[in-house]
Amino acid sequence: FKELGNKNPNWKLEPDQRDEFPYWIGSGSDFRTFVVIPKRRRDLAVWLKTHPEPDHWREDDWRDRCRTNFATISCTLYELSLEGVWPVSRWSEALQVWSDDRNLLRSWRRLGSVLLKADQSVLKELSSSIGWWMQALGKKVDPNDFLFFDFTKKILTLNSEDTPSQDDLTSAAINHPIGLVTEALLRAWYRTSPSDGDLLSGEFKVIFSTLCEPSIDGYRYGRHLLSTHLISLFRVDPEWTEKFLLPYFDWVKSIQEARSSWQGFLWSPRFYGPLFEVLGATFLKTSQHYLLLDRLGSQYAGLLTYVALEHSEFLSSQGLANATRALPHDGLREAAHALVNALDGSGDQHAVYWANRVVPYLQKIWPKSSANISPEIADQLAQVCIAAKDEFPSAYSLLQPWLQALKRPDYVVHRLKESDVCANFPKVALDYLSIVIGETLRWPPTELRNCLAQIREAEPMLEKTDQYRRLQDYLRAHREEG
């Protein structure tokens, strides 16, 4: 043993005694080592040439050094660039660190022009990292910095041939280089404090117009994000917006482009009257393409209902009715849910809001066909009745044809119990409960017993009705089962 040790002085036993066992079970990190990168600039330059890529098994402190020793890291990368050496992965990590770091502006001032001179192949590989870097810079850099615009144009050109995603375009856009630099531009543009009628100008107008070039599909990522700021762009420059951006909302011209544009706008939808005077007809046609909006369809149904309730003067009642009728069952459920929210938010004015807004909507806009009746829609309309508060009898009278036994009536019955409906309108409340509580419901709602007690206390004679007895027998049967 001594002889072997003398011949091989570098052989060492593992400190954790793993050499004493024929098998060792541990995590993958047990086999990784940590390397401290050189601190001197010249040594670091040599090290980067031999270690241009991070090594999973030999973790190093490159990212930490980018954060804590900016001067050495930036000078080393600059010197390597003069030699034509571009360790892309190391640049990528550095830009990621500086995107969320106090060195953001320092990195821009020192390395922005350096990076822009890199070969196109290098910039293409770094496009995503540069995009995140520029997105952060959008809130900091001088909005008139021409280098910023040059970088934007370069990234757009290098990625213009990318094929836009067909699924979850919003998520794809906010992570794609084109989407990232578009967001960077928008952030910088807002820092100029644009006001209504100021008009787009300078490089912002040039690049936004470029993004609206119909022959380049890859720019759809940028158009998608411009659509999320549609109202702001329209208020500042309605003529430009109507010429360059609004045509992409037209379903007749392109299904894909319209889907992308409407999904962008519906990400955070708002109503602006002058815009809807121009976009109104296309907005109404969107209900026919509800399913193409994916998860943002609920936003459309809610906005359509809000417009019909609050701003019907901008669109015809017939157009709003046709659009609402074209909604699929999921869309109508969301429209009914919007009615609940509107009534819940009306506060002390709920009686006036019910009479002047909701009743005309139900009479003129809401579809009358029984083919649209479903348990999910019935659930929301049952909540509309309760949200009407003192107008509960009127609401029940209007919506009774739409009501039916609910699959899960617990929340509806809970809302009924928390309201004053059972005490103030016991007969109508009992009629209501006799519909929403079906014969085949497996378990009774928790608050059903309390609702019946409130009805009995308000009008004792109702206890003798067939409706009341059925619900009492239903509760008794389940109590005995329990």
XYZ file of C-alpha atoms in Angstrom:
482
model
C 0.000 0.000 0.000
C 2.893 2.370 0.899
C 4.705 1.422 -2.309
C 1.617 2.217 -4.414
C 1.149 5.467 -2.534
C 4.736 6.535 -3.123
C 4.512 5.785 -6.838
C 1.188 7.626 -7.195
C 1.249 10.637 -4.858
C -1.811 12.206 -6.607
C -4.096 9.359 -5.648
C -6.400 10.467 -2.819
C -9.297 8.837 -1.007
C -12.643 10.576 -1.359
C -13.397 12.650 1.762
C -16.946 11.255 1.993
C -15.679 7.618 2.136
C -17.425 6.640 -1.082
C -14.296 4.580 -1.976
C -15.202 2.234 0.859
C -18.411 1.084 -0.890
C -18.859 -1.045 -4.032
C -21.957 1.058 -4.999
C -22.747 4.702 -4.327
C -26.170 6.265 -4.847
C -26.353 10.050 -5.018
C -27.657 13.010 -7.014
C -26.093 14.097 -10.286
C -24.588 17.086 -8.498
C -22.285 14.727 -6.596
C -20.238 14.348 -9.762
C -20.061 18.055 -10.633
C -17.130 20.270 -9.765
C -16.965 24.015 -9.288
C -14.347 26.125 -11.072
C -13.342 29.670 -10.190
C -12.575 31.545 -13.404
C -9.390 33.662 -13.664
C -9.528 37.123 -12.161
C -6.871 38.784 -14.349
C -8.085 40.026 -17.729
C -5.379 38.343 -19.799
C -5.822 35.016 -18.055
C -9.589 35.308 -18.423
C -9.250 35.924 -22.176
C -7.221 32.723 -22.534
C -9.697 30.825 -20.405
C -12.679 31.993 -22.501
C -10.952 30.795 -25.670
C -10.656 27.315 -24.216
C -14.009 27.379 -22.391
C -16.426 29.182 -24.748
C -19.311 26.973 -23.641
C -20.547 26.309 -20.076
C -19.780 22.755 -18.913
C -22.550 21.042 -17.006
C -20.053 18.946 -15.073
C -17.676 21.821 -14.363
C -19.766 24.679 -13.045
C -18.058 28.067 -12.940
C -18.746 31.518 -11.534
C -19.035 33.337 -14.881
C -22.534 34.670 -14.188
C -21.578 35.932 -10.748
C -18.493 37.633 -12.152
C -20.633 39.339 -14.826
C -22.687 40.792 -12.011
C -19.901 41.736 -9.592
C -16.907 42.499 -11.835
C -18.339 44.264 -14.844
C -15.168 46.156 -15.761
C -12.992 43.060 -16.186
C -15.690 41.036 -17.962
C -16.643 43.794 -20.407
C -13.008 44.643 -21.247
C -12.187 40.987 -21.846
C -15.168 40.500 -24.175
C -14.243 43.693 -26.012
C -10.615 42.585 -26.518
C -11.730 39.182 -27.770
C -14.091 40.858 -30.245
C -11.132 42.732 -31.720
C -9.550 39.340 -32.402
C -12.763 38.104 -34.008
C -13.415 35.742 -31.089
C -17.057 35.615 -30.002
C -17.832 33.083 -27.232
C -21.561 33.225 -27.937
C -22.755 31.291 -24.895
C -20.709 33.494 -22.573
C -22.072 36.632 -24.255
C -25.571 35.229 -23.886
C -25.174 34.654 -20.145
C -23.653 38.086 -19.688
C -26.516 39.832 -21.485
C -29.045 37.894 -19.431
C -27.354 39.016 -16.221
C -27.106 42.637 -17.347
C -30.770 42.674 -18.404
C -31.720 42.560 -14.744
C -28.786 44.274 -13.133
C -27.392 47.650 -12.121
C -24.953 47.334 -15.020
C -27.706 47.552 -17.639
C -26.865 51.026 -18.949
C -23.122 50.504 -18.448
C -23.240 47.409 -20.620
C -25.163 49.341 -23.287
C -22.738 52.254 -23.359
C -19.624 50.095 -23.348
C -20.645 47.117 -25.460
C -23.644 48.182 -27.556
C -21.660 49.454 -30.526
C -19.176 46.575 -30.136
C -21.877 43.941 -30.299
C -23.588 45.565 -33.265
C -20.401 45.032 -35.329
C -20.459 41.255 -34.777
C -21.020 38.912 -37.704
C -24.633 38.253 -38.589
C -24.263 34.598 -37.588
C -23.206 35.690 -34.097
C -26.054 38.199 -33.786
C -28.548 35.608 -34.993
C -27.440 33.197 -32.269
C -27.617 35.971 -29.683
C -30.963 37.348 -30.894
C -33.005 36.154 -27.923
C -30.493 37.354 -25.340
C -30.145 40.688 -27.135
C -33.944 40.929 -27.267
C -34.291 40.550 -23.485
C -31.430 43.021 -23.003
C -33.090 45.575 -25.268
C -36.481 45.058 -23.679
C -34.960 46.059 -20.344
C -33.161 48.955 -22.014
C -36.463 50.236 -23.415
C -37.259 51.703 -19.978
C -33.800 53.233 -19.528
C -32.137 54.191 -22.793
C -32.502 57.589 -24.421
C -35.530 57.320 -26.788
C -33.508 59.229 -29.392
C -30.489 56.916 -29.261
C -29.857 55.928 -32.890
C -27.810 52.901 -31.816
C -30.938 51.559 -30.150
C -32.880 51.810 -33.411
C -29.990 50.312 -35.415
C -29.987 47.308 -33.107
C -33.748 46.938 -33.479
C -33.570 46.961 -37.266
C -30.733 44.436 -37.221
C -32.642 41.976 -35.009
C -35.810 42.375 -37.073
C -33.943 41.681 -40.311
C -32.097 38.640 -38.945
C -35.316 37.003 -37.689
C -37.778 38.115 -40.367
C -37.951 34.685 -42.001
C -39.048 32.888 -38.835
C -42.439 31.207 -39.151
C -44.930 32.538 -36.579
C -46.336 30.050 -34.099
C -49.932 28.964 -34.605
C -50.484 28.082 -30.948
C -50.475 30.530 -28.043
C -49.161 33.350 -30.175
C -49.030 35.764 -27.244
C -46.630 33.572 -25.318
C -44.567 33.005 -28.461
C -44.470 36.717 -29.308
C -43.306 37.924 -25.908
C -40.429 35.425 -26.023
C -39.410 35.784 -29.678
C -36.605 38.225 -30.633
C -38.964 40.224 -32.872
C -41.522 40.466 -30.092
C -38.863 41.409 -27.560
C -37.467 44.294 -29.611
C -41.004 45.443 -30.467
C -41.761 45.612 -26.769
C -38.474 47.472 -26.269
C -39.539 50.030 -28.880
C -42.962 50.462 -27.300
C -41.399 51.037 -23.888
C -39.053 53.626 -25.336
C -41.935 55.270 -27.227
C -44.025 55.630 -24.062
C -41.057 57.360 -22.448
C -41.515 60.182 -24.963
C -44.889 60.875 -23.251
C -47.009 60.771 -26.411
C -50.355 62.577 -26.259
C -53.545 62.399 -28.316
C -52.927 63.664 -31.829
C -49.139 63.964 -31.480
C -48.645 61.583 -34.439
C -45.959 58.947 -34.767
C -42.655 60.321 -35.972
C -39.019 59.576 -36.563
C -37.639 56.077 -36.178
C -40.665 54.886 -34.226
C -42.910 55.523 -37.204
C -40.396 53.991 -39.604
C -39.955 50.758 -37.643
C -43.622 50.376 -36.668
C -44.489 50.775 -40.344
C -41.870 48.175 -41.245
C -43.454 45.718 -38.828
C -46.732 46.186 -40.704
C -45.182 45.036 -43.989
C -47.671 42.339 -45.133
C -45.158 40.343 -47.158
C -43.084 39.405 -44.088
C -44.825 36.768 -41.972
C -42.134 36.845 -39.302
C -43.122 40.387 -38.377
C -46.460 39.043 -37.174
C -44.862 38.697 -33.735
C -44.333 42.459 -33.757
C -47.787 43.220 -35.159
C -49.296 41.067 -32.437
C -47.660 43.213 -29.768
C -48.549 46.449 -31.553
C -52.162 45.239 -31.406
C -51.985 45.042 -27.631
C -51.333 48.800 -27.714
C -53.934 49.515 -30.383
C -55.861 52.165 -28.455
C -52.719 54.119 -27.549
C -51.470 54.066 -31.140
C -54.889 55.102 -32.458
C -55.184 57.993 -30.019
C -51.744 59.309 -30.918
C -51.967 58.760 -34.677
C -55.385 57.556 -35.906
C -54.507 57.986 -39.587
C -51.369 55.830 -39.338
C -53.170 53.188 -37.258
C -56.097 53.000 -39.656
C -53.785 52.650 -42.641
C -51.139 50.282 -41.273
C -52.548 48.297 -38.342
C -56.336 48.070 -38.555
C -56.373 46.135 -41.875
C -54.858 43.176 -40.024
C -58.006 42.925 -37.887
C -60.135 42.123 -40.954
C -61.126 38.434 -40.990
C -61.888 38.579 -44.713
C -58.339 39.589 -45.668
C -56.507 36.973 -43.581
C -57.746 34.564 -40.928
C -54.262 34.132 -39.451
C -53.488 37.833 -39.260
C -56.915 38.691 -37.835
C -56.596 35.967 -35.229
C -53.187 37.299 -34.215
C -54.373 40.914 -34.081
C -57.529 40.231 -32.110
C -55.690 38.011 -29.659
C -53.225 40.840 -29.129
C -55.944 43.418 -28.559
C -57.963 41.114 -26.300
C -54.968 40.439 -24.078
C -55.989 43.578 -22.187
C -59.134 44.886 -23.895
C -60.551 48.353 -23.358
C -63.253 50.376 -25.039
C -62.498 53.584 -26.910
C -65.415 55.098 -28.781
C -63.616 56.701 -31.765
C -61.749 53.456 -32.408
C -64.925 51.384 -32.338
C -66.565 53.748 -34.796
C -63.928 52.544 -37.267
C -63.432 48.981 -36.051
C -67.009 48.241 -34.995
C -68.133 46.081 -37.941
C -65.013 43.916 -37.741
C -65.420 43.678 -33.970
C -68.937 42.288 -34.392
C -67.797 39.756 -37.018
C -65.245 38.407 -34.564
C -68.000 36.514 -32.739
C -68.190 34.210 -35.774
C -64.536 33.274 -35.158
C -64.836 32.922 -31.390
C -63.155 29.520 -31.218
C -60.052 30.850 -33.001
C -59.504 33.250 -30.113
C -58.713 30.305 -27.819
C -58.602 31.281 -24.133
C -59.042 34.955 -25.037
C -62.534 34.240 -26.311
C -63.855 34.947 -22.824
C -62.320 38.431 -23.056
C -64.147 39.040 -26.317
C -67.511 37.878 -24.955
C -67.055 40.089 -21.904
C -66.121 43.120 -24.005
C -69.035 42.525 -26.388
C -71.424 42.448 -23.438
C -69.856 45.550 -21.894
C -70.221 47.479 -25.162
C -73.856 46.396 -25.470
C -74.573 47.502 -21.893
C -72.581 50.731 -21.702
C -71.862 51.984 -25.217
C -74.599 50.674 -27.480
C -74.778 54.072 -29.213
C -71.585 53.210 -31.125
C -72.973 49.976 -32.602
C -76.463 49.049 -33.752
C -78.674 46.939 -31.508
C -79.225 44.533 -34.384
C -75.487 44.160 -34.940
C -74.875 43.532 -31.248
C -77.738 41.020 -31.152
C -76.415 39.167 -34.205
C -72.904 39.033 -32.741
C -74.182 37.764 -29.395
C -76.358 35.171 -31.127
C -73.314 33.924 -33.064
C -71.418 33.144 -29.857
C -71.056 29.435 -29.040
C -72.275 28.121 -25.696
C -68.985 28.963 -23.984
C -69.200 32.520 -25.271
C -72.780 32.963 -24.087
C -71.784 31.654 -20.673
C -69.054 34.305 -20.533
C -71.517 36.964 -21.689
C -73.905 35.961 -18.904
C -70.997 36.049 -16.461
C -70.274 39.609 -17.611
C -73.880 40.500 -16.732
C -73.326 39.162 -13.214
C -70.162 41.235 -12.841
C -71.874 44.339 -14.190
C -74.730 44.052 -11.714
C -72.409 43.223 -8.818
C -70.388 46.323 -9.661
C -73.367 48.675 -9.924
C -73.427 49.310 -6.170
C -76.276 51.453 -4.883
C -77.415 52.077 -8.445
C -78.305 48.445 -9.136
C -82.041 49.160 -9.519
C -81.409 51.913 -12.073
C -78.732 49.830 -13.797
C -81.080 46.868 -13.984
C -83.903 48.912 -15.494
C -81.865 51.038 -17.902
C -79.078 48.670 -18.937
C -79.715 45.019 -18.217
C -83.423 44.811 -19.080
C -82.938 46.422 -22.535
C -79.983 44.084 -23.081
C -82.045 40.997 -22.236
C -84.935 42.203 -24.386
C -82.998 43.381 -27.460
C -79.591 41.672 -27.440
C -79.736 38.357 -25.605
C -80.689 35.478 -27.956
C -84.170 34.050 -27.513
C -83.590 30.605 -29.046
C -84.057 27.673 -26.667
C -81.276 25.887 -28.545
C -78.806 27.973 -26.536
C -80.032 26.765 -23.152
C -77.410 24.790 -21.211
C -76.641 24.075 -17.528
C -73.541 26.286 -17.668
C -75.470 29.273 -19.064
C -78.329 28.609 -16.664
C -75.861 28.766 -13.763
C -74.736 32.277 -14.735
C -78.268 33.515 -15.400
C -79.353 32.147 -12.041
C -76.671 34.377 -10.528
C -77.964 37.326 -12.583
C -81.311 36.938 -10.811
C -79.641 37.171 -7.397
C -77.353 40.020 -8.454
C -80.475 42.015 -9.386
C -81.220 42.239 -5.629
C -84.496 44.172 -5.164
C -85.338 43.486 -8.807
C -85.201 39.726 -8.224
C -88.872 39.136 -9.189
C -88.402 41.050 -12.438
C -85.180 39.183 -13.198
C -86.762 35.818 -12.462
C -89.719 36.639 -14.698
C -87.424 37.540 -17.599
C -84.955 34.680 -17.180
C -87.157 31.852 -15.946
C -87.304 30.203 -19.416
C -83.487 29.907 -19.316
C -83.262 28.415 -15.839
C -82.924 24.691 -15.214
C -81.639 22.230 -12.647
C -77.969 22.990 -12.001
C -75.196 20.409 -11.789
C -73.493 22.251 -8.934
C -75.946 24.684 -7.321
C -73.949 25.205 -4.093
C -72.604 28.642 -5.001
C -75.936 29.881 -6.343
C -77.777 28.746 -3.194
C -75.026 30.261 -1.036
C -75.473 33.622 -2.812
C -79.248 33.349 -2.379
C -78.893 32.746 1.351
C -76.472 35.680 1.744
C -78.897 38.015 -0.046
C -82.253 39.285 1.275
C -84.185 37.593 -1.494
C -85.693 34.731 0.541
C -86.934 37.133 3.213
C -88.196 39.816 0.827
C -89.608 37.626 -1.962
C -90.281 34.212 -0.391
C -92.752 32.951 -3.026
C -90.529 33.874 -5.983
C -87.465 32.510 -4.163
C -89.232 29.184 -3.633
C -90.195 29.002 -7.311
C -86.567 29.754 -8.160
C -85.232 27.025 -5.862
C -87.685 24.468 -7.178
C -86.124 24.929 -10.631
C -82.405 25.097 -9.823
C -82.524 22.164 -7.354
C -83.134 19.076 -9.476
C -84.492 15.662 -8.559
C -81.291 13.816 -9.389
C -78.873 16.018 -7.443
C -76.654 13.712 -5.392
C -75.986 15.993 -2.422
C -78.016 19.007 -1.300
C -76.394 22.461 -1.229
C -75.098 23.362 2.212
C -77.251 26.472 2.556
C -80.489 25.027 1.178
C -81.862 24.333 4.660
C -81.214 27.926 5.731
C -82.892 29.285 2.580
C -86.014 27.221 3.285
C -86.016 28.425 6.880
C -85.898 32.061 5.702
C -88.802 31.409 3.307
C -90.870 29.723 6.009
C -90.217 32.552 8.451
C -91.181 35.211 5.890
C -94.341 33.425 4.716
C -95.335 30.386 6.835
C -98.111 29.304 4.467
C -95.523 28.348 1.811
C -94.490 25.411 3.992
C -97.648 23.624 2.814
C -96.909 23.957 -0.903
C -95.775 21.004 -3.023
C -92.550 22.852 -3.934
C -91.567 23.383 -0.313
C -92.444 19.807 0.675
C -90.403 18.370 -2.181
C -87.312 20.268 -1.114
C -87.871 19.361 2.541
C -88.312 15.679 1.664
C -85.159 15.890 -0.427
C -83.201 17.277 2.524
C -84.714 14.720 4.922
C -83.864 11.826 2.634
C -80.238 12.846 2.402
C -80.023 13.426 6.162
C -81.233 9.909 6.728
C -78.715 8.580 4.179
C -75.962 10.434 5.967
